[in-house]
Coordinates of C-alpha atoms in Angstrom, one line a residue:
Chain A
M1 CA 0.5 -34.5 12.7
S2 CA -2.9 -33.0 11.8
Q3 CA -4.1 -33.9 15.3
L4 CA -2.4 -30.9 16.8
T5 CA -4.6 -29.1 19.3
T6 CA -6.1 -25.7 18.7
V7 CA -7.3 -23.3 21.4
P8 CA -10.9 -23.7 22.6
G9 CA -13.3 -21.7 20.5
A10 CA -15.4 -19.9 23.2
R11 CA -12.5 -18.2 24.9
L12 CA -11.0 -17.2 21.6
M13 CA -14.4 -15.8 20.5
L14 CA -14.4 -13.5 23.5
R15 CA -10.9 -12.3 22.7
H16 CA -11.9 -11.6 19.1
A17 CA -14.9 -9.6 20.4
R18 CA -12.7 -7.7 22.8
Y19 CA -10.1 -6.7 20.2
Q20 CA -12.7 -5.8 17.6
F21 CA -14.4 -3.7 20.2
L22 CA -11.2 -2.0 21.1
E23 CA -10.3 -1.3 17.5
T24 CA -13.6 0.4 16.9
V25 CA -14.0 2.2 20.2
R26 CA -10.6 3.9 19.9
V27 CA -12.1 5.8 17.0
P28 CA -14.8 7.5 19.1
I29 CA -16.7 9.1 16.2
A30 CA -17.6 5.6 15.0
V31 CA -19.4 5.0 18.3
I32 CA -21.0 8.4 18.4
G33 CA -22.4 8.0 14.9
T34 CA -24.1 4.7 15.8
A35 CA -25.7 6.1 18.9
L36 CA -26.7 9.5 17.4
F37 CA -29.2 8.9 14.6
P38 CA -32.0 7.1 16.5
A39 CA -31.6 9.4 19.5
L40 CA -31.8 12.4 17.3
S41 CA -34.9 11.1 15.5
M42 CA -36.5 10.7 18.9
L43 CA -35.5 14.1 19.9
F44 CA -36.7 15.9 16.7
F45 CA -39.8 14.0 15.8
V46 CA -41.3 12.6 19.0
V47 CA -40.2 14.8 21.9
P48 CA -41.4 18.2 20.4
S49 CA -44.9 16.9 19.5
A50 CA -47.1 17.1 22.6
D51 CA -49.6 14.5 21.2
L52 CA -46.9 11.9 20.8
A53 CA -44.7 12.6 23.8
A54 CA -47.5 12.8 26.3
D55 CA -49.2 9.6 25.2
P56 CA -47.5 6.6 27.0
V57 CA -48.6 4.0 24.4
V58 CA -47.6 6.1 21.4
S59 CA -44.3 7.2 22.8
T60 CA -43.4 3.7 23.9
G61 CA -44.3 2.4 20.5
A62 CA -42.2 5.2 18.9
T63 CA -39.3 4.2 21.0
A64 CA -39.7 0.6 20.1
Q65 CA -39.8 1.2 16.4
L66 CA -36.7 3.5 16.5
A67 CA -35.0 0.8 18.5
V68 CA -35.7 -1.6 15.6
F69 CA -34.2 1.0 13.3
S70 CA -31.1 1.4 15.5
V71 CA -30.5 -2.4 15.6
M72 CA -31.2 -2.7 11.8
S73 CA -28.7 0.0 11.1
V74 CA -26.0 -1.5 13.4
C75 CA -26.5 -4.9 11.6
L76 CA -26.3 -3.5 8.1
F77 CA -23.3 -1.3 8.9
T78 CA -21.2 -3.2 11.4
Y79 CA -21.8 -6.5 9.6
G80 CA -22.3 -5.3 6.0
V81 CA -19.8 -2.4 5.6
G82 CA -17.6 -3.4 8.5
V83 CA -17.0 -6.9 7.2
S84 CA -16.3 -5.8 3.7
E85 CA -13.9 -3.2 4.9
D86 CA -12.1 -5.7 7.1
R87 CA -11.9 -8.2 4.2
A88 CA -9.9 -5.7 2.2
L89 CA -7.3 -5.3 5.0
P90 CA -4.2 -7.5 5.1
W91 CA -4.8 -7.9 8.8
D92 CA -8.0 -9.9 8.1
A93 CA -6.2 -12.1 5.7
Y94 CA -3.5 -12.6 8.3
L95 CA -6.0 -13.6 11.0
R96 CA -7.4 -16.2 8.7
T97 CA -3.9 -17.9 8.6
L98 CA -4.0 -18.4 12.4
P99 CA -5.1 -21.8 13.6
A100 CA -8.7 -21.1 14.3
G101 CA -11.8 -21.8 12.1
P102 CA -14.3 -19.1 11.2
G103 CA -16.2 -19.6 14.5
P104 CA -14.3 -17.3 16.9
R105 CA -14.0 -14.4 14.4
L106 CA -17.7 -14.7 13.4
G107 CA -18.8 -15.1 17.1
G108 CA -16.6 -12.2 18.1
R109 CA -18.3 -10.1 15.4
L110 CA -21.8 -11.1 16.7
L111 CA -20.9 -10.1 20.2
N112 CA -19.3 -6.9 19.0
G113 CA -22.4 -6.0 17.0
L114 CA -24.5 -6.7 20.0
A115 CA -22.3 -4.4 22.2
F116 CA -22.7 -1.6 19.6
A117 CA -26.5 -2.2 19.4
V118 CA -26.7 -1.7 23.1
I119 CA -24.6 1.4 22.9
G120 CA -26.9 2.7 20.2
L121 CA -30.0 2.0 22.3
L122 CA -28.9 3.7 25.5
P123 CA -29.4 7.3 24.5
L124 CA -32.6 6.5 22.8
V125 CA -34.0 4.8 25.9
A126 CA -32.7 7.6 28.1
I127 CA -34.5 10.2 26.0
A128 CA -37.7 8.1 26.0
V129 CA -37.6 7.7 29.8
F130 CA -36.8 11.3 30.7
L131 CA -38.5 13.4 28.0
T132 CA -41.6 11.4 27.0
A133 CA -44.4 9.6 28.7
A134 CA -43.1 6.2 27.6
T135 CA -43.3 3.6 30.3
I136 CA -42.5 -0.1 30.4
T137 CA -42.6 -2.8 33.0
P138 CA -39.4 -4.9 33.6
A139 CA -41.1 -8.0 32.2
R140 CA -42.2 -6.1 29.0
L141 CA -38.7 -4.7 28.8
G142 CA -37.2 -8.2 28.8
L143 CA -39.7 -9.3 26.3
A144 CA -39.0 -6.3 24.0
L145 CA -35.2 -6.9 24.1
A146 CA -35.8 -10.6 23.2
A147 CA -38.1 -9.4 20.3
L148 CA -35.4 -7.0 19.3
L149 CA -32.9 -9.8 19.1
A150 CA -35.3 -11.8 16.9
A151 CA -36.0 -8.7 14.7
A152 CA -32.2 -8.3 14.3
L153 CA -31.7 -11.8 12.8
P154 CA -32.7 -11.1 9.2
F155 CA -30.6 -7.9 9.1
L156 CA -27.7 -9.7 10.6
G157 CA -27.8 -12.2 7.8
I158 CA -28.3 -9.6 5.1
G159 CA -25.5 -7.6 6.6
M160 CA -23.1 -10.6 6.6
A161 CA -24.2 -11.5 3.0
I162 CA -23.4 -8.0 1.9
G163 CA -20.1 -7.9 3.8
Y164 CA -18.8 -11.2 2.5
S165 CA -19.9 -10.7 -1.1
M166 CA -19.1 -7.1 -2.0
P167 CA -16.2 -4.7 -1.9
A168 CA -16.4 -1.9 0.7
K169 CA -17.6 0.8 -1.6
A170 CA -20.4 -1.3 -3.0
S171 CA -21.4 -2.5 0.5
L172 CA -21.7 1.0 1.8
A173 CA -24.0 1.9 -1.1
V174 CA -26.1 -1.2 -0.8
A175 CA -26.4 -0.8 3.0
Q176 CA -27.7 2.7 2.6
V177 CA -30.0 1.8 -0.2
L178 CA -31.5 -0.9 1.9
L179 CA -31.6 0.9 5.2
F180 CA -33.9 3.9 4.6
P181 CA -36.5 2.3 2.3
L182 CA -36.8 -0.7 4.5
A183 CA -37.0 1.5 7.6
F184 CA -39.6 3.8 6.0
A185 CA -41.7 1.0 4.4
G186 CA -41.4 -1.0 7.6
G187 CA -43.0 1.7 9.6
L188 CA -40.0 2.6 11.7
F189 CA -40.3 6.3 11.1
L190 CA -44.0 6.8 10.6
P191 CA -46.4 4.3 12.1
P192 CA -48.0 2.0 9.5
E193 CA -51.5 3.2 10.4
T194 CA -50.7 6.3 8.3
F195 CA -49.8 4.2 5.2
P196 CA -52.0 4.0 2.2
D197 CA -53.4 0.5 1.7
W198 CA -51.0 -0.7 -0.9
L199 CA -48.0 0.3 1.1
D200 CA -49.5 -1.3 4.2
T201 CA -50.0 -4.6 2.3
L202 CA -46.5 -4.5 0.9
S203 CA -45.1 -3.6 4.2
T204 CA -46.5 -6.7 5.9
W205 CA -44.1 -8.8 4.0
L206 CA -41.0 -6.8 4.9
P207 CA -38.6 -8.0 7.7
S208 CA -38.5 -4.4 9.1
R209 CA -42.3 -4.3 9.5
A210 CA -42.4 -7.8 11.0
G211 CA -39.7 -6.9 13.4
R212 CA -41.5 -3.7 14.3
E213 CA -44.8 -5.5 15.0
L214 CA -43.0 -7.9 17.3
V215 CA -41.0 -5.3 19.3
V216 CA -43.9 -2.8 19.5
G217 CA -46.2 -5.6 20.6
A218 CA -43.8 -6.8 23.2
A219 CA -43.2 -3.3 24.6
T220 CA -46.7 -2.0 24.6
G221 CA -48.8 -5.2 25.0
S222 CA -50.7 -4.7 21.7
T223 CA -51.6 -8.1 20.1
V224 CA -49.2 -9.6 17.6
G225 CA -50.5 -11.9 14.9
V226 CA -48.8 -15.0 13.6
L227 CA -48.0 -13.5 10.3
P228 CA -45.1 -11.2 11.5
V229 CA -43.5 -14.2 13.2
V230 CA -43.7 -16.3 10.1
V231 CA -42.4 -13.4 7.9
L232 CA -39.5 -12.7 10.2
A233 CA -38.6 -16.4 10.4
G234 CA -38.8 -16.7 6.6
W235 CA -36.5 -13.7 6.1
A236 CA -34.1 -14.9 8.9
A237 CA -33.8 -18.3 7.2
L238 CA -33.3 -16.7 3.7
A239 CA -30.7 -14.2 5.0
A240 CA -28.8 -16.9 6.9
G241 CA -28.6 -19.0 3.8
L242 CA -27.3 -16.0 1.8
A243 CA -24.8 -15.2 4.5
V244 CA -23.4 -18.8 4.6
W245 CA -23.2 -18.8 0.8
A246 CA -21.4 -15.5 0.7
Y247 CA -19.0 -16.6 3.5
R248 CA -18.1 -19.8 1.6
C249 CA -17.4 -18.0 -1.6
D250 CA -15.1 -15.5 0.2
E251 CA -11.4 -15.7 -0.1
G252 CA -10.6 -12.2 1.0
R253 CA -10.6 -9.4 -1.5
R254 CA -10.1 -10.3 -5.0
F255 CA -8.3 -8.2 -7.6
R256 CA -8.6 -9.0 -11.2
Chain Y
M1 CA 4.1 -40.5 2.2
T2 CA 7.0 -38.2 2.3
D3 CA 8.1 -36.1 5.3
D4 CA 7.9 -32.9 3.3
V5 CA 6.7 -30.0 5.4
V6 CA 5.2 -28.5 2.3
L7 CA 3.9 -30.7 -0.5
V8 CA 2.4 -29.0 -3.6
E9 CA 1.3 -31.4 -6.3
H10 CA 0.2 -30.1 -9.7
A11 CA -1.4 -27.1 -8.2
S12 CA -3.1 -24.5 -10.5
R13 CA -5.0 -21.5 -9.6
S14 CA -6.8 -19.1 -11.9
Y15 CA -8.8 -15.9 -11.3
G16 CA -11.4 -15.8 -14.0
A17 CA -9.4 -16.1 -17.2
V18 CA -6.1 -15.2 -15.6
V19 CA -3.9 -18.2 -14.7
A20 CA -1.8 -17.2 -11.7
L21 CA -0.3 -20.6 -11.1
D22 CA 0.0 -23.3 -13.7
D23 CA 0.6 -26.9 -12.6
V24 CA 3.2 -26.2 -9.9
S25 CA 4.7 -29.1 -8.0
L26 CA 7.0 -28.4 -5.1
G27 CA 8.2 -30.3 -2.0
V28 CA 10.0 -28.6 0.9
P29 CA 11.7 -31.0 3.4
A30 CA 11.8 -30.2 7.1
G31 CA 14.5 -27.8 8.0
Q32 CA 15.0 -26.2 4.6
L33 CA 15.2 -22.5 4.0
L34 CA 13.7 -21.9 0.6
G35 CA 13.8 -18.6 -1.3
L36 CA 11.0 -17.9 -3.7
L37 CA 11.9 -15.5 -6.5
G38 CA 10.1 -14.0 -9.4
P39 CA 8.9 -10.7 -10.8
N40 CA 5.8 -9.1 -9.6
G41 CA 2.7 -11.0 -10.7
A42 CA 4.7 -14.1 -11.2
G43 CA 2.5 -16.2 -8.9
K44 CA 4.6 -16.0 -5.7
S45 CA 1.9 -14.5 -3.6
T46 CA -0.7 -16.9 -4.9
L47 CA 1.5 -19.8 -4.0
L48 CA 2.1 -18.4 -0.5
Q49 CA -1.7 -17.9 -0.1
L50 CA -2.3 -21.5 -1.1
L51 CA 0.2 -22.6 1.6
A52 CA -1.4 -20.4 4.2
G53 CA -4.8 -21.8 3.5
L54 CA -6.1 -18.4 2.3
R55 CA -7.0 -19.7 -1.1
R56 CA -7.9 -23.1 -2.6
P57 CA -6.1 -24.4 -5.6
S58 CA -8.4 -24.6 -8.7
S59 CA -6.9 -28.0 -9.3
G60 CA -4.1 -30.1 -7.7
S61 CA -3.4 -30.4 -4.1
V62 CA -1.5 -28.5 -1.4
R63 CA -0.5 -30.1 1.9
V64 CA 1.3 -28.3 4.7
L65 CA 2.6 -30.0 7.9
G66 CA 0.8 -33.1 6.8
G67 CA -2.7 -31.6 6.5
D68 CA -4.8 -29.4 4.4
P69 CA -3.9 -25.8 5.2
R70 CA -7.6 -24.8 4.9
S71 CA -8.1 -26.7 8.2
A72 CA -7.3 -24.9 11.4
A73 CA -5.5 -27.8 13.0
A74 CA -2.9 -28.0 10.2
R75 CA -2.1 -24.4 10.8
A76 CA -1.3 -24.8 14.5
R77 CA 2.5 -25.0 13.7
L78 CA 2.4 -22.5 10.8
G79 CA 3.6 -18.9 11.2
M80 CA 3.0 -16.2 8.8
T81 CA 3.5 -12.4 8.6
P82 CA 0.8 -9.8 7.9
Q83 CA 1.9 -7.2 5.5
E84 CA 3.3 -4.3 7.4
T85 CA 0.5 -1.9 6.5
G86 CA -1.9 -4.4 7.8
L87 CA -1.5 -4.0 11.6
P88 CA -4.6 -2.6 13.2
P89 CA -3.4 1.0 13.9
T90 CA -5.5 1.5 17.1
L91 CA -4.3 -1.6 18.9
R92 CA -1.2 -1.5 21.1
V93 CA 1.9 -3.7 20.4
G94 CA 1.2 -5.8 23.5
E95 CA -2.4 -6.3 22.5
V96 CA -1.6 -7.4 19.0
V97 CA 1.0 -9.9 20.2
G98 CA -1.4 -11.1 23.0
F99 CA -4.2 -11.5 20.5
V100 CA -2.2 -13.5 18.1
A101 CA -0.8 -15.6 21.0
D102 CA -4.3 -16.4 22.1
H103 CA -4.7 -18.6 19.0
F104 CA -1.9 -20.9 19.8
P105 CA -1.8 -23.7 22.5
D106 CA 1.8 -23.0 23.5
P107 CA 2.8 -19.4 22.5
E108 CA 6.2 -17.8 23.2
P109 CA 6.0 -15.3 26.0
A110 CA 5.5 -11.8 24.7
A111 CA 8.4 -10.3 26.5
E112 CA 10.8 -12.9 25.1
L113 CA 9.5 -12.4 21.6
L114 CA 9.6 -8.7 21.7
S115 CA 13.2 -8.6 23.0
R116 CA 14.3 -11.0 20.2
F117 CA 12.9 -8.6 17.6
G118 CA 14.2 -5.4 19.3
L119 CA 10.7 -4.2 20.4
T120 CA 11.2 -4.2 24.1
G121 CA 9.6 -1.2 25.8
L122 CA 7.0 -0.6 23.0
E123 CA 4.2 -2.8 24.4
R124 CA 2.0 0.2 25.2
R125 CA 2.4 2.0 21.9
Q126 CA -0.3 1.8 19.3
T127 CA 0.9 0.1 16.2
G128 CA -0.1 3.1 14.1
G129 CA 2.5 5.1 16.0
L130 CA 5.4 2.8 15.2
S131 CA 8.1 3.6 12.7
G132 CA 8.2 1.6 9.5
G133 CA 11.0 -0.6 10.7
Q134 CA 9.3 -1.3 14.0
K135 CA 6.1 -2.2 12.3
R136 CA 7.9 -4.5 10.0
R137 CA 9.8 -6.2 12.9
L138 CA 6.5 -6.6 14.7
A139 CA 4.8 -8.1 11.7
V140 CA 7.7 -10.6 11.3
A141 CA 7.7 -11.4 15.0
L142 CA 4.0 -12.4 14.8
A143 CA 5.0 -15.3 12.5
F144 CA 7.0 -16.7 15.4
V145 CA 4.5 -16.3 18.3
G146 CA 3.1 -19.8 18.1
R147 CA 6.5 -21.6 18.1
P148 CA 6.0 -22.7 14.5
R149 CA 7.7 -25.5 12.6
L150 CA 7.0 -23.8 9.2
V151 CA 7.2 -20.0 8.6
L152 CA 6.1 -18.2 5.5
L153 CA 7.7 -14.8 5.1
D154 CA 6.3 -12.6 2.3
E155 CA 8.8 -9.9 1.5
P156 CA 9.9 -9.7 5.2
T157 CA 12.4 -6.8 4.9
T158 CA 10.9 -4.6 2.2
G159 CA 11.6 -1.0 3.0
L160 CA 13.8 -1.7 6.0
D161 CA 17.0 0.0 7.1
V162 CA 20.1 -2.1 7.1
E163 CA 20.2 -2.6 10.9
S164 CA 16.6 -3.8 11.1
R165 CA 17.2 -6.1 8.2
Q166 CA 20.3 -7.6 9.8
A167 CA 18.3 -8.2 13.0
L168 CA 15.5 -9.9 11.1
W169 CA 18.0 -12.1 9.2
A170 CA 19.5 -13.1 12.5
A171 CA 16.1 -14.1 13.9
V172 CA 15.3 -16.1 10.7
R173 CA 18.8 -17.8 10.8
S174 CA 18.4 -18.8 14.4
F175 CA 14.9 -20.2 13.8
H176 CA 16.4 -22.2 10.9
A177 CA 19.3 -23.4 12.9
D178 CA 16.9 -24.8 15.4
G179 CA 15.4 -27.0 12.7
G180 CA 12.6 -24.7 11.5
T181 CA 11.5 -24.7 7.9
V182 CA 11.2 -21.3 6.0
V183 CA 9.6 -20.3 2.8
L184 CA 10.6 -16.8 2.0
T185 CA 9.8 -14.4 -0.9
S186 CA 11.8 -11.3 -1.5
H187 CA 12.4 -8.5 -3.8
Y188 CA 16.0 -8.4 -2.6
L189 CA 18.0 -11.1 -4.2
E190 CA 20.7 -10.2 -1.8
E191 CA 18.3 -11.4 0.9
V192 CA 17.7 -14.7 -0.8
E193 CA 21.5 -15.1 -1.3
A194 CA 22.2 -14.4 2.3
L195 CA 19.6 -16.7 3.7
A196 CA 18.3 -19.4 1.4
E197 CA 19.8 -22.8 0.7
R198 CA 17.5 -23.5 -2.2
V199 CA 16.1 -21.1 -4.7
V200 CA 12.9 -21.5 -6.7
V201 CA 12.3 -19.1 -9.5
I202 CA 8.7 -18.6 -10.6
D203 CA 7.6 -16.7 -13.6
R204 CA 4.1 -16.5 -15.2
G205 CA 2.8 -19.1 -12.8
S206 CA 5.4 -21.8 -13.5
V207 CA 8.6 -23.0 -11.9
L208 CA 11.5 -21.9 -14.1
I209 CA 14.3 -23.1 -11.9
D210 CA 14.6 -25.1 -8.8
G211 CA 18.0 -25.7 -7.3
S212 CA 20.7 -24.6 -4.8
L213 CA 22.1 -21.1 -5.1
D214 CA 25.2 -22.3 -6.9
E215 CA 23.1 -24.4 -9.3
V216 CA 20.9 -21.5 -10.1
R217 CA 23.9 -19.3 -10.8
S218 CA 25.7 -22.0 -12.9
R219 CA 22.6 -23.0 -14.8
V220 CA 22.1 -19.5 -15.8
G221 CA 25.8 -19.4 -16.4
V222 CA 26.2 -15.7 -16.9
R223 CA 29.6 -14.2 -16.4
R224 CA 30.5 -10.6 -15.8
V225 CA 33.4 -9.2 -17.9
R226 CA 34.8 -5.9 -16.7
Y227 CA 37.6 -3.8 -18.0
T228 CA 38.8 -0.2 -18.4
L229 CA 38.8 1.3 -21.9
D230 CA 40.2 4.8 -22.5
G231 CA 39.9 5.5 -18.8
R232 CA 36.2 4.4 -18.7
Q233 CA 34.9 1.4 -16.8
V234 CA 33.1 -1.0 -19.2
E235 CA 31.0 -4.0 -18.1
H236 CA 29.4 -6.8 -20.1
L237 CA 27.2 -9.7 -19.0
T238 CA 27.7 -12.8 -21.2
P239 CA 26.9 -16.4 -21.2
D240 CA 30.3 -17.3 -22.7
A241 CA 33.1 -15.3 -21.2
D242 CA 35.8 -17.2 -23.0
A243 CA 34.4 -16.4 -26.5
F244 CA 33.9 -12.8 -25.4
V245 CA 37.5 -12.3 -24.3
R246 CA 38.8 -14.0 -27.4
A247 CA 36.7 -11.6 -29.5
L248 CA 38.1 -8.7 -27.5
V249 CA 41.7 -9.8 -28.2
R250 CA 41.0 -10.6 -31.8
D251 CA 39.5 -7.2 -32.4
D252 CA 42.5 -5.7 -30.7
V253 CA 40.5 -3.8 -28.1
R254 CA 42.9 -1.8 -25.9
F255 CA 41.4 -3.0 -22.6
E256 CA 43.1 -2.6 -19.2
G257 CA 42.5 -4.4 -15.9
L258 CA 40.4 -7.2 -17.3
E259 CA 38.2 -9.0 -14.8
V260 CA 35.9 -12.0 -15.3
A261 CA 33.6 -12.9 -12.4
G262 CA 30.5 -14.9 -11.6
T263 CA 27.3 -13.0 -11.3
S264 CA 25.1 -12.1 -8.4
L265 CA 21.8 -13.9 -8.2
E266 CA 20.1 -10.7 -9.2
E267 CA 22.0 -10.6 -12.5
A268 CA 21.5 -14.3 -13.0
F269 CA 17.8 -13.9 -12.3
L270 CA 17.3 -10.9 -14.6
S271 CA 19.1 -12.6 -17.5
L272 CA 16.9 -15.7 -16.9
T273 CA 13.6 -14.0 -17.1
E274 CA 14.7 -11.9 -20.0
R275 CA 15.7 -14.9 -21.9
V276 CA 12.3 -16.4 -21.3
E277 CA 10.7 -13.2 -22.5
A278 CA 12.8 -13.2 -25.6
A279 CA 11.8 -16.8 -26.4
A280 CA 8.2 -16.1 -25.8

């Protein structure tokens, strides 16, 4: 009796992604919010400064680090806050009674987050292309996108760990508290060259900095050492472990 | 092995220091319609969550359709309702049904299902725009999408108008008539009386009573004595109607139109939980 078939996971995953996407996209402000902040940062801090905007390497680097910020914010918010909000909803509990393991729902979430990350990047890249001297070859663009995916991994894990372990209000606070300090100390707003030594040293060990080095390196062709790769891999493994732990402990929202 | 569709053995579940279920054992044979009653916080929802695989028992075992409900395969023939407030408001009716149907190998066609629950013509409406009754009917319809053998209905008709309620009852009865097994919780004892063959009363995490409707009524044994006194209608609930009437006669009470009747399940149930509270 327990051998009853279930539906193939890959197809179901696409369906989950599709409906999660529809749910979000029908509240347009959610999409606009995601896309707005990195694009606005570019518009306010890079475009008006002739030094930055006219220098191809600097403006390409600035675009790259804001892209890391954009992806990081999508990860912390769609996975962190989004997951914990969903967990509080009866609909999420209901979906967990359907005959599918966690795979399709999680996979759907990943695809959905990816879609929103792309939506968030589009205006940023458009501004970089049309209003600054930023340039990139197709090969470097491909490399930069791959680096961006790698840079997203630790934040994906951290987001999921937050989402599956905390109630919605707490997750919102934690995501915000993590996002800006990590972004600033990781050199996503101001380049690390402007940091005092102590901050530069500390920054080296942060996932945001490691991700930035990778993406900026891929986009501009500056050399990337081994250290950022090791730091990023370490954070990704740690965050994945936390996410799995949080997911296992989760039984939906608990009321005491 | 038994052929019970639901088999709960010595299941307990606590949340921190609070014991929600305390050593509950329960078997539900195929084709039975079981009503689960109890005051709020009695442990009904926790029990249902164990059956749906949403929570693990702290101790003991829960088997559903021959498997562990925490495994997806065991839930392939299980149907459950989301709470009415839980439908994603931005999705359309047709999308919600289609999405749920995607999870099952052999789902009932959406048009058929929607017409059975009186929702034809609403496919393109966002669920957030449905009336309360329509939402509720959609939520219950979702339990039947996958052609289940076991359906768990948590308060299926709470807040429904009489017409919608009758329609839902008809759907549940026809599922049951085709051999389906149902576990139903309800605030409305009337609903349990109308549908269930067997009643389990849960209070403070334990099974108080488990029997047929008649058994529950007779084991509680409360009778209603009604009469008119000085033009006013008087009503008493008593475990021993004979002694009560003798006392009325002995005390020379000038009653008129004496009536002694069995109680509704609601009254039986109330007197039962009150008695336990008095004893505690």
